[in-house]
Structures are given as structure tokens and as C-alpha cells.
Coordinates of C-alpha atoms and ligand atoms in Angstrom, one line a residue:
X177 CA -30.1 8.6 -33.8
X178 CA -29.7 4.9 -33.1
X179 CA -26.8 3.3 -31.6
X180 CA -25.4 1.8 -34.7
X181 CA -25.5 5.2 -36.9
X182 CA -23.6 6.8 -33.9
X183 CA -21.0 4.1 -33.9
X184 CA -20.7 4.6 -37.9
X185 CA -20.1 8.4 -37.6
X186 CA -17.6 7.8 -34.7
X187 CA -15.6 5.6 -37.1
X188 CA -15.8 8.1 -39.8
X189 CA -14.7 10.8 -37.7
X190 CA -11.8 8.6 -36.3
X191 CA -10.6 7.8 -39.7
X192 CA -10.1 11.4 -40.5
X193 CA -7.9 12.1 -37.4
X194 CA -4.1 12.1 -37.7
X195 CA -2.2 9.3 -36.0
X196 CA -1.4 11.5 -32.9
X197 CA -4.9 12.7 -32.6
X198 CA -6.1 8.9 -32.8
X199 CA -3.8 8.2 -29.9
X200 CA -5.4 11.2 -28.0
X201 CA -9.0 10.1 -28.7
X202 CA -8.4 6.6 -27.5
X203 CA -7.0 8.0 -24.5
X204 CA -9.9 10.3 -23.6
X205 CA -12.2 7.4 -24.3
X206 CA -10.2 4.9 -22.2
X207 CA -10.3 7.6 -19.5
X208 CA -14.1 7.9 -19.7
X209 CA -14.4 4.2 -19.4
X210 CA -12.2 3.9 -16.3
X211 CA -13.6 6.9 -14.7
X212 CA -17.2 5.2 -15.2
X213 CA -15.9 1.9 -13.7
X214 CA -14.4 3.6 -10.6
X215 CA -17.7 5.3 -10.1
X216 CA -19.1 1.9 -10.3
X217 CA -16.6 0.0 -8.2
X218 CA -15.8 2.4 -5.4
X219 CA -18.9 2.1 -3.2
X220 CA -19.0 -1.7 -3.8
X221 CA -15.3 -2.1 -2.6
X222 CA -16.3 0.0 0.4
X223 CA -19.4 -2.1 1.3
X224 CA -17.4 -5.3 0.9
X225 CA -14.6 -3.8 3.3
X226 CA -17.2 -2.8 5.9
X227 CA -18.8 -6.2 6.0
X228 CA -15.5 -7.5 7.2
X229 CA -15.4 -5.2 10.2
X230 CA -17.1 -6.2 13.4
X231 CA -18.8 -9.0 11.5
X232 CA -21.3 -11.1 13.4
X233 CA -19.6 -13.9 15.4
X234 CA -16.5 -11.8 16.0
X235 CA -15.6 -9.3 19.1
X236 CA -16.4 -5.7 18.1
X237 CA -13.3 -4.0 16.5
X238 CA -12.3 -7.2 14.9
X239 CA -11.2 -6.6 11.2
X240 CA -11.2 -10.1 9.4
X241 CA -8.7 -10.4 6.9
X242 CA -11.1 -12.4 4.9
X243 CA -14.4 -14.1 5.7
X244 CA -12.9 -17.2 4.3
X245 CA -12.5 -19.9 7.0
X246 CA -10.7 -22.6 4.9
X247 CA -8.3 -23.1 2.2
X248 CA -7.2 -20.6 3.2
X249 CA -8.4 -19.6 6.8
X250 CA -8.2 -15.8 7.0
X251 CA -10.7 -15.7 9.6
X252 CA -8.4 -13.6 12.1
X253 CA -7.6 -10.1 13.1
X254 CA -4.1 -9.5 11.5
X255 CA -2.5 -6.3 13.2
X256 CA -1.2 -5.1 9.9
X257 CA -4.1 -5.7 7.7
X258 CA -6.4 -4.0 10.1
X259 CA -4.2 -1.0 10.6
X260 CA -4.2 -0.5 6.8
X261 CA -8.0 -1.0 6.5
X262 CA -8.7 1.4 9.4
X263 CA -6.8 3.9 8.0
X264 CA -9.3 4.3 5.2
X265 CA -12.0 4.5 7.9
X266 CA -10.2 7.3 9.6
X267 CA -9.9 9.0 5.9
X268 CA -13.7 8.7 5.5
X269 CA -14.8 9.6 9.1
X270 CA -12.7 12.7 8.5
X271 CA -14.6 13.8 5.3
X272 CA -18.1 12.1 6.0
X273 CA -20.7 14.6 5.6
X274 CA -23.8 12.9 6.6
X275 CA -23.9 12.9 10.4
X276 CA -25.2 9.1 10.3
X277 CA -22.3 7.9 8.4
X278 CA -20.1 10.1 10.5
X279 CA -21.2 8.4 13.6
X280 CA -21.1 4.9 12.1
X281 CA -17.2 5.4 11.2
X282 CA -16.8 7.2 14.6
X283 CA -18.3 3.7 16.5
X284 CA -16.1 1.5 14.3
X285 CA -13.1 3.6 15.2
X286 CA -13.7 3.3 19.0
X287 CA -14.4 -0.3 18.6
X288 CA -10.9 -0.7 16.8
X289 CA -9.2 1.1 19.4
X290 CA -10.7 -0.9 22.2
X291 CA -9.9 -4.2 20.4
X292 CA -6.3 -3.0 19.9
X293 CA -6.0 -2.2 23.7
X294 CA -7.3 -5.9 24.3
X295 CA -4.5 -7.2 21.8
X296 CA -1.9 -5.1 23.3
X297 CA -2.4 -6.7 26.8
X298 CA -3.2 -10.3 25.7
X299 CA -0.2 -12.6 26.5
X300 CA 1.0 -14.2 23.3
X301 CA 3.7 -16.4 21.7
X302 CA 5.6 -13.1 20.6
X303 CA 5.7 -12.0 24.0
X304 CA 5.2 -8.7 23.1
X305 CA 3.4 -6.1 20.7
X306 CA 4.9 -7.9 17.4
X307 CA 2.2 -10.8 17.7
X308 CA 0.9 -10.7 14.0
X309 CA -2.8 -12.1 14.5
X310 CA -5.4 -12.6 16.9
X311 CA -8.5 -14.9 17.0
X312 CA -11.9 -13.4 16.2
X313 CA -12.7 -13.6 20.1
X314 CA -9.7 -11.7 21.0
X315 CA -7.7 -14.4 22.3
X316 CA -4.2 -15.1 21.4
X317 CA -3.4 -17.5 18.2
X318 CA -1.5 -20.3 19.8
X319 CA 0.0 -22.2 16.6
X320 CA 3.4 -21.6 15.2
X321 CA 3.7 -18.6 12.9
X322 CA 6.2 -16.2 11.6
X323 CA 6.6 -14.1 14.6
X324 CA 7.1 -11.4 15.8
X325 CA 6.0 -9.1 12.8
X326 CA 7.2 -5.5 13.9
X327 CA 5.4 -3.8 11.2
X328 CA 2.3 -4.4 12.9
X329 CA 2.3 -1.9 16.0
X330 CA 4.0 0.9 13.8
X331 CA 1.3 0.8 11.2
X332 CA -1.4 0.5 14.0
X333 CA 0.2 3.6 15.6
X334 CA 0.3 5.7 12.5
X335 CA -3.6 4.9 11.8
X336 CA -4.4 5.9 15.5
X337 CA -2.0 9.1 15.2
X338 CA -3.8 10.0 12.1
X339 CA -7.2 9.6 14.0
X340 CA -5.7 11.8 16.9
X341 CA -5.0 14.3 14.5
X342 CA -8.5 14.5 13.2
X343 CA -9.9 14.4 16.6
X344 CA -7.5 17.3 17.7
X345 CA -8.8 19.4 14.6
X346 CA -12.4 18.8 15.7
X347 CA -11.6 20.2 19.0
X348 CA -11.9 16.7 20.8
X349 CA -8.7 16.9 22.9
X350 CA -10.0 15.4 26.0
X351 CA -11.2 12.4 23.8
X352 CA -7.7 12.1 22.4
X353 CA -6.2 12.1 25.9
X354 CA -8.9 9.5 27.1
X355 CA -8.8 7.2 24.2
X356 CA -5.5 7.6 22.3
X357 CA -2.5 9.5 24.1
X358 CA -2.3 10.8 27.5
X359 CA 1.4 10.6 28.1
X360 CA 1.0 7.6 30.4
X361 CA 2.6 4.4 28.9
X362 CA -0.8 2.6 29.2
X363 CA -2.3 4.6 26.3
X364 CA -2.7 2.7 23.1
X365 CA -0.6 4.8 20.9
X366 CA 2.4 5.2 23.4
X367 CA 2.4 1.6 23.8
X368 CA 3.1 1.1 20.3
X369 CA 5.6 3.9 20.1
X370 CA 7.5 2.6 22.9
X371 CA 7.6 -0.8 21.5
X372 CA 8.8 0.5 18.1
X373 CA 11.3 2.9 19.6
X374 CA 13.0 0.0 21.7
X375 CA 12.5 -2.9 19.3
X376 CA 13.5 -1.4 15.8
X377 CA 17.1 -2.8 16.0
X378 CA 15.8 -6.5 16.4
X379 CA 15.0 -8.5 13.5
X380 CA 11.6 -9.7 12.7
X381 CA 9.3 -11.2 10.1
X382 CA 8.2 -9.1 7.2
X383 CA 4.8 -8.3 5.9
X384 CA 4.7 -11.5 3.8
X385 CA 5.3 -13.4 7.2
X386 CA 8.1 -15.5 5.6
X387 CA 11.7 -14.0 6.1
X388 CA 13.1 -12.8 9.5
X389 CA 15.6 -9.9 9.1
X390 CA 15.6 -6.3 8.6
X391 CA 13.4 -5.2 6.1
X392 CA 12.9 -2.0 4.2
X393 CA 9.1 -2.2 4.5
X394 CA 9.1 -2.6 8.2
X395 CA 11.8 0.2 8.6
X396 CA 9.8 2.5 6.8
X397 CA 6.6 2.1 8.7
X398 CA 8.6 2.2 11.9
X399 CA 10.3 5.4 10.8
X400 CA 6.9 7.0 10.1
X401 CA 5.3 6.1 13.2
X402 CA 8.2 7.5 15.2
X403 CA 8.4 10.7 13.3
X404 CA 4.5 11.1 13.6
X405 CA 4.8 9.8 17.1
X406 CA 7.4 12.3 18.1
X407 CA 5.2 15.2 16.8
X408 CA 2.0 14.0 18.6
X409 CA 3.9 13.6 22.0
X410 CA 5.1 17.1 21.7
X411 CA 1.9 18.3 20.9
X412 CA 0.3 16.8 24.0
X413 CA 3.0 18.1 26.3
X414 CA 5.2 14.8 26.5
X415 CA 8.4 16.3 25.0
X416 CA 10.9 13.9 26.6
X417 CA 9.2 11.0 24.8
X418 CA 9.0 13.2 21.7
X419 CA 12.7 13.6 21.7
X420 CA 13.5 10.0 22.3
X421 CA 11.0 8.9 19.3
X422 CA 12.7 11.6 17.1
X423 CA 16.2 10.5 18.0
X424 CA 15.5 6.6 17.1
X425 CA 14.0 7.7 13.9
X426 CA 16.9 9.8 12.8
X427 CA 19.3 7.0 13.9
X428 CA 17.2 4.7 11.7
X429 CA 17.9 6.8 8.6
X430 CA 21.3 5.4 7.8
X431 CA 20.0 1.8 8.3
X432 CA 17.1 2.6 5.5
X433 CA 19.9 3.8 3.2
X434 CA 21.6 0.6 3.5
X435 CA 19.1 -1.0 1.3
X436 CA 20.2 0.4 -1.8
X437 CA 22.3 -2.2 -3.5
X438 CA 24.5 -0.4 -5.9
X439 CA 25.4 -3.4 -8.0
X440 CA 21.8 -4.5 -8.6
X441 CA 20.8 -1.0 -8.7
X442 CA 17.6 -1.7 -6.6
X443 CA 16.5 -1.1 -3.0
X444 CA 16.8 -4.7 -1.6
X445 CA 13.7 -5.7 0.6
X446 CA 15.8 -7.7 3.4
X447 CA 19.2 -7.3 5.0
X448 CA 20.6 -9.4 7.8
X449 CA 18.1 -12.3 7.3
X450 CA 18.6 -14.6 10.3
X451 CA 15.5 -16.9 9.7
X452 CA 12.9 -18.0 7.5
X453 CA 12.7 -18.6 3.7
X454 CA 16.2 -18.3 2.1
X455 CA 15.5 -18.5 -1.7
X456 CA 14.7 -14.9 -2.4
X457 CA 17.6 -14.7 -4.7
X458 CA 16.6 -11.6 -6.9
X459 CA 16.1 -9.6 -3.9
X460 CA 13.5 -7.7 -5.8
X461 CA 10.2 -7.3 -3.7
X462 CA 7.3 -5.2 -4.3
X463 CA 7.2 -4.8 -0.5
X464 CA 9.6 -2.0 -1.2
X465 CA 7.1 0.0 -2.9
X466 CA 4.5 -0.7 -0.2
X467 CA 7.0 0.5 2.3
X468 CA 7.2 3.7 0.4
X469 CA 3.4 4.2 0.5
X470 CA 2.8 2.8 3.9
X471 CA 5.9 4.7 5.5
X472 CA 5.7 8.0 3.5
X473 CA 6.7 10.9 5.6
X474 CA 7.7 14.1 3.7
X475 CA 11.1 14.1 5.7
X476 CA 11.7 10.5 4.8
X477 CA 14.8 9.1 3.3
X478 CA 12.9 7.7 0.5
X479 CA 9.8 9.2 -1.1
X480 CA 7.9 8.7 -4.3
X481 CA 10.4 10.7 -6.4
X482 CA 13.6 9.3 -5.1
X483 CA 15.8 8.0 -8.0
X484 CA 16.4 4.8 -6.1
X485 CA 12.9 4.1 -5.6
X486 CA 12.0 4.7 -9.2
X487 CA 14.9 2.5 -10.2
X488 CA 13.2 -0.2 -8.2
X489 CA 9.8 0.3 -9.4
X490 CA 11.1 -0.1 -13.1
X491 CA 12.9 -3.4 -12.2
X492 CA 9.9 -4.7 -10.5
X493 CA 7.8 -4.0 -13.4
X494 CA 10.2 -5.5 -15.9
X495 CA 10.3 -8.8 -13.8
X496 CA 6.6 -9.2 -13.2
X497 CA 5.9 -8.4 -16.8
X498 CA 8.0 -11.3 -18.1
X499 CA 7.1 -13.6 -15.2
X500 CA 3.1 -13.6 -15.6
X501 CA 1.6 -14.7 -19.1
X502 CA -1.5 -12.5 -18.3
X503 CA 0.9 -9.6 -18.5
X504 CA 1.1 -10.2 -22.4
X505 CA -2.4 -10.6 -23.0
X506 CA -2.7 -7.2 -24.6
X507 CA -4.5 -5.5 -21.7
X508 CA -3.3 -2.2 -20.3
X509 CA -1.2 -2.2 -17.1
X510 CA 0.9 -4.9 -15.5
X511 CA -0.3 -7.2 -12.8
X512 CA 2.2 -7.1 -9.9
X513 CA 2.9 -10.0 -7.5
X514 CA 5.0 -9.9 -4.1
X515 CA 8.4 -11.0 -5.5
X516 CA 9.5 -13.3 -8.4
X517 CA 10.4 -16.4 -6.3
X518 CA 7.2 -16.5 -4.6
X519 CA 6.0 -20.1 -3.9
X520 CA 2.8 -19.4 -1.8
X521 CA -0.4 -20.6 -3.5
X522 CA 0.9 -21.1 -7.1
X523 CA 4.1 -23.2 -7.1
X524 CA 2.6 -26.5 -7.3
X525 CA 1.3 -25.7 -10.9
X526 CA 4.9 -25.2 -12.0
X527 CA 5.4 -21.7 -11.8
X528 CA 6.3 -18.9 -9.5
X529 CA 3.7 -17.3 -7.5
X530 CA 0.9 -15.0 -8.8
X531 CA 0.0 -11.4 -9.0
X532 CA -2.1 -9.8 -6.1
X533 CA -4.4 -7.2 -6.0
X534 CA -2.8 -5.2 -3.1
X535 CA 0.2 -5.0 -5.1
X536 CA -1.2 -4.1 -8.5
X537 CA -3.2 -1.4 -6.8
X538 CA -0.1 -0.1 -4.8
X539 CA 1.4 0.6 -8.1
X540 CA -1.4 2.6 -9.1
X541 CA -1.2 4.6 -6.0
X542 CA 2.6 4.9 -6.4
X543 CA 2.1 6.6 -9.6
X544 CA -0.7 9.0 -8.5
X545 CA 1.3 10.1 -5.5
X546 CA 4.6 10.6 -7.6
X547 CA 2.8 12.7 -9.9
X548 CA 1.6 15.0 -6.8
X549 CA 5.2 14.9 -5.4
X550 CA 6.6 16.1 -8.7
X551 CA 4.1 18.8 -9.1
X552 CA 5.6 20.4 -6.0
X553 CA 9.1 20.4 -7.3
X554 CA 10.7 23.0 -9.5
X555 CA 11.7 20.4 -12.0
X556 CA 12.1 16.7 -13.0
X557 CA 15.6 15.4 -13.0
X558 CA 16.8 12.6 -15.1
X559 CA 19.8 11.0 -14.1
X560 CA 21.6 7.7 -14.7
X561 CA 19.6 5.9 -11.8
X562 CA 16.0 6.8 -12.8
X563 CA 16.6 7.0 -16.6
X564 CA 15.1 3.8 -17.2
X565 CA 12.1 4.5 -15.2
X566 CA 11.4 7.8 -17.0
X567 CA 12.4 6.4 -20.4
X568 CA 8.6 5.6 -21.6
X569 CA 7.2 8.5 -19.6
X570 CA 9.2 11.5 -21.0
X571 CA 8.7 12.8 -24.6
X572 CA 12.5 13.3 -25.1
X573 CA 15.3 10.8 -24.6
X574 CA 18.2 12.5 -22.9
X575 CA 20.3 10.9 -20.6
X576 CA 20.8 13.5 -18.1
X577 CA 18.5 16.6 -18.1
X578 CA 15.9 18.4 -16.3
X579 CA 12.5 19.5 -17.1
X580 CA 11.5 22.7 -15.7
X581 CA 8.1 23.1 -14.0
X582 CA 5.5 24.2 -16.6
X583 CA 7.4 23.3 -19.8
X584 CA 5.6 21.0 -22.3
X585 CA 8.1 18.2 -21.5
X586 CA 7.4 18.5 -17.7
X587 CA 3.5 18.7 -18.2
X588 CA 3.6 15.5 -20.6
X589 CA 5.7 13.4 -18.2
X590 CA 3.2 14.2 -15.3
X591 CA 0.4 13.2 -17.3
X592 CA 1.9 10.0 -18.6
X593 CA 2.6 9.2 -14.9
X594 CA -1.0 9.5 -14.2
X595 CA -2.1 7.7 -17.2
X596 CA 0.2 5.0 -16.2
X597 CA -1.4 4.8 -12.9
X598 CA -4.6 4.2 -14.4
X599 CA -3.3 1.5 -16.2
X600 CA -3.0 -0.5 -13.2
X601 CA -6.4 0.1 -12.3
X602 CA -7.4 -1.1 -15.5
X603 CA -5.8 -4.1 -14.8
X604 CA -7.7 -4.7 -11.6
X605 CA -10.8 -4.0 -13.5
X606 CA -10.0 -6.7 -16.1
X607 CA -9.4 -9.4 -13.7
X608 CA -12.2 -8.7 -11.0
X609 CA -15.7 -10.5 -11.5
X610 CA -19.1 -9.0 -12.4
X611 CA -20.0 -8.5 -8.6
X612 CA -17.0 -6.3 -8.1
X613 CA -15.4 -8.5 -5.7
X614 CA -11.5 -8.8 -5.1
X615 CA -9.8 -11.7 -3.6
X616 CA -6.1 -11.9 -2.7
X617 CA -4.7 -12.9 -6.0
X618 CA -5.0 -13.4 -9.8
X619 CA -4.0 -16.4 -11.4
X620 CA -1.0 -15.9 -13.5
X621 CA -2.1 -17.9 -16.3
X622 CA -6.0 -17.8 -16.5
X623 CA -6.2 -14.3 -15.2
X624 CA -9.2 -15.6 -12.8
X625 CA -9.2 -14.5 -9.3
X626 CA -7.8 -17.1 -6.7
X627 CA -6.8 -17.1 -2.9
X628 CA -8.8 -15.8 0.1
X629 CA -12.0 -14.4 -1.2
X630 CA -13.1 -10.7 -0.3
X631 CA -9.7 -9.8 1.0
X632 CA -10.4 -6.7 3.2
X633 CA -7.0 -5.3 2.4
X634 CA -7.5 -5.7 -1.3
X635 CA -10.5 -3.3 -1.0
X636 CA -8.5 -0.8 1.3
X637 CA -5.6 -0.9 -1.0
X638 CA -8.0 0.0 -4.1
X639 CA -9.9 2.8 -1.9
X640 CA -6.4 4.2 -0.8
X641 CA -5.4 4.4 -4.6
X642 CA -8.4 6.2 -5.4
X643 CA -8.0 8.7 -2.8
X644 CA -4.7 9.9 -4.3
X645 CA -6.1 9.6 -7.9
Ligands
NOJ101 C1 1.0 -17.5 5.3 C2 1.3 -16.4 5.0 O1 0.5 -15.3 5.3 C3 1.9 -16.1 3.5 O2 2.3 -14.9 3.4 C4 2.9 -17.0 3.3 O3 3.4 -17.0 1.9 C5 2.5 -18.5 3.5 N1 1.9 -18.6 4.7 C6 3.5 -19.6 3.2 O4 4.5 -19.3 4.3
NOJ102 C1 -0.9 -13.1 3.6 C2 0.0 -12.0 3.2 O1 1.3 -12.3 3.0 C3 0.2 -11.2 4.5 O2 0.8 -9.9 4.3 C4 -1.3 -10.8 5.3 O3 -1.0 -10.1 6.4 C5 -2.0 -12.0 5.3 N1 -2.0 -12.8 4.2 C6 -3.5 -11.8 5.9 O4 -4.1 -11.0 4.6

């Protein structure tokens, strides 16, 4: 049968379906399409990510934020970007089946450890481990910049702790002690943990490198590193350090809770601002969602299903939906930016920032991980704080209720959450070019990519979302 005949038959069948079956059929069709695209895009994203690690002309272990050397110049090793990118490599190392691949990832991780050790001992303008970025020959960046950025050492240590756990499982304890943690303060993980444990009370610049204060995102990643660090220290016979890290994490909990603003009904991104930009009036920032992802621990104050997190997610979606014209072009999913008042690369043309790939895929990942977390719970509770979030996802409209595990409402809600996660990936699919590249941003009006090309973090965030899908 030729293609046209098939399409005709499909149309006839479709016209006989009831309205709800049509919605279902389109859903299935949409899913097939997105599945196909993911199968196509995943290896492309991985290859493009790998090209930016230890690229020629850089010291081994350098993770380029982007190969772009002008407008913007992202040809540096950012501690934060690198930590997030290398956590993808840890995940792939762990599951790699082919020995040559496993070895290749192993070498990359060793280079990253060595480069990180070099960063830690290189004197810099932050005067400590909060230095945000290094030159690709390993020397310090000596120009003015938003520093220190204290999420960096926290993220780096969490990545290395996850590697330590994998190595321990593989029976490589001596390698862990030699390369990662031996209880001495010189080991790479311990240096970061000591820094986090003794600096978390200070203000620092946040992941967007613009505002100095106490940030939800920074706090979340600091909390996670201290929690995980405490466990690792215990496991490796360094209980005193372990107790200290845990005590710091526990003290941080009330500080993290302070980010809930009960008037605005959102988790605000920054408290106690003492330097940097001062025009973030809405206090809405998708960095909060990134904080929940990057800083997740099962014991944490806020996890995916926390009602306060859900309220914030919903508020962010609403604001970005209204702000960016491309969000009303009839395509699925909402393109997400950093924060509504963003003036970086997109202010001169009269508007307010652009959506970014890392933020849009973060929302996809958020929904996938929310679905997983809810599946572990006995029920889904709707209350006055999370009601708006659940409104479009639950079949019924009660104001306060609970859907018991296994009930039709419960199952439909989980399904709708996963579908919504996919919609963010469809957004990404719509805006990338034919070669499968991802830059940093998406122009809010034209929908074309803009900002640093082949942003390594864009690929890492995409691959990370897929791992939870
Ligand atoms: C570069 C930073 O990386 C970016 O986050 C910031 O918005 C601009 N500088 C403007 O300060
Ligand atoms: C600007 C972003 O705001 C920041 O988070 C990132 O670390 C750098 N670009 C490098 O990608």
C-alpha cells in the first residue's frame, strides 16, 4: 500500500473515533514521534558534549563551557558547568557495557579529578575554592567577575562523591583513597567539603553570576554535598569530619526554609542580597527548580513533590508563558528562561531575556522525577498551596483531596505529569536546528537559537532529563 493510501485510511479511522479516543490517538502518535526524536538526538547530544571535554589546545580535564571564543567568549572551564557535565559522565561510566567505552570515560574522569586538584591549589582572586572559572591552560582568570560562587565546590564534590560510590561498589577502595578521599584535608573531595562546611553562612554569587546573597540554589547544592559527604566520610573511617558535615547540613535546614515567601506564595531565589543586580523584583527564578534538581537528597527539606516547590514551578510556567511570544505559537511545552527581569543577551531588542535550553530541559527533568517520587507515595495530596499546580493535571477539580495510590485519578495524574515532562522536550525539539545542536538560548520572538553555540551544559541537562524519563 502506498503512503497516500495509508494516510487516507488513517483519516477515515480517525473520523470514526469519539472525541476522547481522538485525544488518546494523538497522544500516542505524539509519543511515538518524541520517542523517535529522542533516539535520534541522544547520541548527537552526547557526541557534542564529549567534544568539549579535553578539547585540543586545552589542558586535559578541561570542560569548555562552549567552544565559542567571542561574542560571547565561553572558552573557559567553569567549575559549576564542569561539575554538572561530569556527573553525566559518571552516570555513563557506571552503566557502560563496552570495555573500551568504560575505559574512555574512566580516563576522562581521572583527567577531571586532576584538573580539579589543580584548580583547588591555583591562587585566584576569590582567595579560595569559590573561584567560578579557570582558563583552559589551568591558570586563574584574572579579570573582574562575580565571585566567589559557592555552588561550584558543592556541585563538584557531589559529582566526585557519586564517582567514589561507584568505585566503592566496583571494589576500588584503594583508588578512592588515592584519588578522591583519604581523610586528609588534601584530598579533592575533602577540600571541597571543608570549604562548603565553613563558608555556607557567607553570601556569594549565584549560578547566574549576577547577585550576591544567600541563594536557594546554592544552599540546596551545599546541603546535598554535606549530606553525601557526611556519609562518605563515615564509610571511609573519618567519623569526626562526617559529624561536622552533617551538623552543618542540619543547621542549614532552617535557612533553606526561609526561602518560602508566604505572601508571594513562591520560594524566592535570593535572601540577604548584599551586592550585584538589584532589579529582580518578582523574585521568581527558575534557579529554584535547578536547585531542587541539583541539590536533591531524599532527606532534603524540599523535594520534587513538596507543595511549595510545586507552587513555584507553576508560578514560573505562568510568567514565562506570558513573557515569551514563542510560547504562544501553538507548539507544545513552555520555553523557560532564567528569571523574568533578565537583561543578559536580549534586553537591547526591547524585551526581557530569552528562554534557555538548560532551564527548559530542567522542567522536563523535574516532571519526570516528580512522577517517580509520587509513585513511591501512598497518595497524592491536593492542598491550597499546590492546587494551582495540579489543576491541569488531575481529572477532578476538588480543592482539598487525596488520590490514593492505584486509583484511576492517581494513575491519570501521574500519566499527565509524564506527558507534561515530554512537552518540554518537544519544545526543545522544535527550536533546535537540523544538526541537533543546542546553544545557550532560544530567541523569544523568532524561536531561533542564540547565545553561546554548543553549550556543553545544554547537552548535559538534556541527557540528564532523559536519564529520568
Ligand atoms: C556573564 C554571566 O555569565 C551571565 O550569567 C550574566 O547574565 C552576564 N555576564 C551579565 O552579567
Ligand atoms: C552564564 C550562566 O549564567 C552561568 O550559569 C554559566 O555558568 C555560564 N554562562 C557558563 O556557561
